[in-house]
Amino acid sequence: MIRATAILVFTFSLIVLNSSAERPKKEDASNDQARMIGAWSLVSTEERLTDGTKRPYLDVGPKGKGYLIYSADGHMCATGMNPDQPAWKDGNKPTDAEKLRAMDGFFGYCGRYEVDTANQVMYHYPEVALDPSFVGSKQKRPYTFDEDLLTFSDREKMPGVEGYTITWKKMK
């Protein structure tokens, strides 16, 4: 009887310890989703090139400005621009060159999103975008949190580019 009781107590202890060990992971996962909700301001962008050098994203430049917004109902919007772009001489009638320069210094898309908390990956599903080839795509964004910073970082498939890092700061 004592042996059976000891086995039961030991088994019950293992079950309790195992379930309490799992609880923080599940709580962290739901916290990740909750932490995403809100508005984020662009801090920095970086592309790591295959020759070992680094540069900011070409479309936003070294002082890029942008916003990333996640809603609780599963929608998102991301925009960014190069603030060093010169203003159009005539805001009502920009030249073709001014339009192209503005387009090269901007990114923007909105749509749905999902968070795969187990793998720390965010997926964006653009439904509207400056770049028409983005519409209907699945954009993988591996993420990490560091206090009020959200960082996306991954390998890249572009020629000459090895990987990227984009850092956003939660707005208060």
Short mmCIF file of C-alpha atoms in Angstrom, two decimals:
data_model
loop_
_atom_site.label_atom_id
_atom_site.label_comp_id
_atom_site.label_asym_id
_atom_site.label_seq_id
_atom_site.Cartn_x
_atom_site.Cartn_y
_atom_site.Cartn_z
CA MET A 1 0.00 0.00 0.00
CA ILE A 2 2.78 2.44 0.91
CA ARG A 3 4.56 1.61 -2.34
CA ALA A 4 1.39 2.18 -4.41
CA THR A 5 0.78 5.49 -2.63
CA ALA A 6 4.36 6.57 -3.25
CA ILE A 7 4.02 5.72 -6.95
CA LEU A 8 0.74 7.67 -7.16
CA VAL A 9 2.28 10.70 -5.41
CA PHE A 10 5.32 10.54 -7.67
CA THR A 11 3.16 10.23 -10.82
CA PHE A 12 0.88 13.07 -9.70
CA SER A 13 3.97 15.24 -8.97
CA LEU A 14 5.32 14.60 -12.46
CA ILE A 15 1.98 15.55 -14.01
CA VAL A 16 1.78 18.78 -11.98
CA LEU A 17 5.39 19.71 -12.75
CA ASN A 18 4.93 18.94 -16.47
CA SER A 19 1.72 20.97 -16.75
CA SER A 20 3.23 23.94 -14.90
CA ALA A 21 6.30 23.76 -17.15
CA GLU A 22 4.03 23.96 -20.20
CA ARG A 23 1.96 26.87 -18.88
CA PRO A 24 4.56 29.65 -19.41
CA LYS A 25 5.05 28.63 -23.04
CA LYS A 26 1.32 28.84 -23.72
CA GLU A 27 1.07 32.14 -21.84
CA ASP A 28 4.08 33.51 -23.75
CA ALA A 29 2.43 32.49 -27.02
CA SER A 30 -0.81 34.31 -26.25
CA ASN A 31 1.23 37.26 -24.94
CA ASP A 32 3.04 37.45 -28.30
CA GLN A 33 -0.27 37.85 -30.11
CA ALA A 34 -1.48 40.45 -27.62
CA ARG A 35 1.85 42.33 -27.81
CA MET A 36 1.51 42.67 -31.59
CA ILE A 37 -1.77 44.61 -31.38
CA GLY A 38 -1.32 48.36 -31.80
CA ALA A 39 0.81 50.81 -33.71
CA TRP A 40 4.57 50.53 -34.24
CA SER A 41 7.02 53.14 -35.53
CA LEU A 42 9.95 52.21 -37.78
CA VAL A 43 13.29 52.33 -35.97
CA SER A 44 15.65 50.88 -38.58
CA THR A 45 16.03 48.66 -41.63
CA GLU A 46 19.10 46.72 -42.63
CA GLU A 47 20.05 44.46 -45.49
CA ARG A 48 23.07 42.19 -45.03
CA LEU A 49 24.79 41.81 -48.37
CA THR A 50 26.62 38.69 -49.59
CA ASP A 51 29.92 40.62 -49.65
CA GLY A 52 29.65 41.13 -45.85
CA THR A 53 28.55 44.79 -45.95
CA LYS A 54 25.29 46.22 -44.65
CA ARG A 55 22.98 48.97 -45.88
CA PRO A 56 19.58 50.39 -45.02
CA TYR A 57 16.67 49.40 -47.25
CA LEU A 58 17.06 51.35 -50.46
CA ASP A 59 13.42 52.43 -50.58
CA VAL A 60 13.48 54.14 -47.16
CA GLY A 61 17.12 55.17 -46.85
CA PRO A 62 19.13 55.57 -43.64
CA LYS A 63 16.50 57.76 -41.92
CA GLY A 64 13.42 55.78 -42.99
CA LYS A 65 10.05 56.62 -41.48
CA GLY A 66 7.17 54.20 -41.27
CA TYR A 67 4.30 52.65 -39.38
CA LEU A 68 3.12 49.11 -38.77
CA ILE A 69 -0.37 48.61 -37.35
CA TYR A 70 -1.99 45.37 -36.15
CA SER A 71 -5.67 45.21 -35.20
CA ALA A 72 -7.19 42.66 -32.85
CA ASP A 73 -9.45 41.37 -35.65
CA GLY A 74 -6.49 40.13 -37.75
CA HIS A 75 -5.80 43.07 -40.07
CA MET A 76 -2.54 44.92 -40.59
CA CYS A 77 -1.03 47.78 -42.51
CA ALA A 78 2.64 48.64 -43.12
CA THR A 79 4.01 51.80 -44.74
CA GLY A 80 7.41 53.37 -44.98
CA MET A 81 9.17 56.13 -46.85
CA ASN A 82 12.43 57.91 -47.36
CA PRO A 83 11.91 61.29 -45.63
CA ASP A 84 14.80 62.77 -47.61
CA GLN A 85 12.81 62.67 -50.85
CA PRO A 86 12.54 66.16 -52.34
CA ALA A 87 9.05 67.66 -52.42
CA TRP A 88 7.33 67.98 -55.79
CA LYS A 89 7.72 71.43 -57.31
CA ASP A 90 4.00 71.50 -58.11
CA GLY A 91 2.02 69.26 -55.76
CA ASN A 92 -0.92 69.23 -58.18
CA LYS A 93 1.16 68.30 -61.25
CA PRO A 94 4.24 66.24 -60.37
CA THR A 95 6.53 65.36 -63.24
CA ASP A 96 6.93 61.71 -64.28
CA ALA A 97 10.44 61.75 -62.78
CA GLU A 98 9.07 63.06 -59.45
CA LYS A 99 6.41 60.33 -59.40
CA LEU A 100 8.98 57.61 -60.05
CA ARG A 101 11.33 58.98 -57.39
CA ALA A 102 8.45 59.02 -54.88
CA MET A 103 7.51 55.45 -55.75
CA ASP A 104 11.12 54.29 -55.33
CA GLY A 105 11.20 55.91 -51.87
CA PHE A 106 8.04 54.29 -50.50
CA PHE A 107 6.56 50.94 -49.55
CA GLY A 108 3.06 50.18 -48.41
CA TYR A 109 0.67 47.27 -48.09
CA CYS A 110 -2.33 46.22 -45.99
CA GLY A 111 -4.25 43.01 -45.48
CA ARG A 112 -4.65 40.16 -43.03
CA TYR A 113 -2.08 38.64 -40.70
CA GLU A 114 -1.53 35.50 -38.62
CA VAL A 115 0.90 34.82 -35.78
CA ASP A 116 2.56 31.41 -35.51
CA THR A 117 3.67 31.79 -31.91
CA ALA A 118 5.17 28.30 -31.67
CA ASN A 119 7.71 29.21 -34.37
CA GLN A 120 7.83 32.97 -33.67
CA VAL A 121 6.75 33.80 -37.22
CA MET A 122 4.28 36.45 -38.35
CA TYR A 123 2.60 36.04 -41.74
CA HIS A 124 1.30 39.04 -43.68
CA TYR A 125 -1.23 38.47 -46.48
CA PRO A 126 -1.31 41.73 -48.52
CA GLU A 127 -4.66 42.55 -50.11
CA VAL A 128 -3.60 46.02 -51.33
CA ALA A 129 -0.03 47.12 -52.03
CA LEU A 130 2.06 49.66 -53.88
CA ASP A 131 3.79 46.68 -55.54
CA PRO A 132 1.03 44.71 -57.34
CA SER A 133 3.07 41.49 -57.14
CA PHE A 134 2.72 41.62 -53.33
CA VAL A 135 -1.09 41.29 -53.51
CA GLY A 136 -2.15 37.74 -52.70
CA SER A 137 1.30 36.72 -51.46
CA LYS A 138 2.28 35.24 -48.09
CA GLN A 139 5.00 37.32 -46.44
CA LYS A 140 6.93 35.44 -43.74
CA ARG A 141 8.26 37.62 -40.91
CA PRO A 142 10.22 35.74 -38.20
CA TYR A 143 10.04 37.97 -35.13
CA THR A 144 11.57 38.63 -31.73
CA PHE A 145 10.60 41.01 -28.95
CA ASP A 146 12.98 43.06 -26.79
CA GLU A 147 10.93 45.15 -24.37
CA ASP A 148 9.06 47.64 -26.61
CA LEU A 149 10.90 46.63 -29.80
CA LEU A 150 9.63 44.19 -32.42
CA THR A 151 12.24 42.91 -34.86
CA PHE A 152 11.71 40.96 -38.06
CA SER A 153 14.81 39.17 -39.33
CA ASP A 154 15.33 36.46 -41.91
CA ARG A 155 17.37 35.28 -44.86
CA GLU A 156 16.64 36.95 -48.20
CA LYS A 157 16.19 35.56 -51.71
CA MET A 158 17.32 38.65 -53.63
CA PRO A 159 20.58 38.51 -55.60
CA GLY A 160 23.42 40.02 -53.58
CA VAL A 161 21.37 40.18 -50.36
CA GLU A 162 21.89 37.58 -47.65
CA GLY A 163 19.34 38.70 -45.07
CA TYR A 164 17.38 41.55 -43.55
CA THR A 165 16.42 43.04 -40.20
CA ILE A 166 13.58 45.51 -39.62
CA THR A 167 13.05 46.96 -36.15
CA TRP A 168 9.87 48.65 -34.94
CA LYS A 169 9.11 50.43 -31.64
CA LYS A 170 5.70 50.17 -29.96
CA MET A 171 3.97 53.52 -29.86
CA LYS A 172 2.44 54.65 -26.58
#
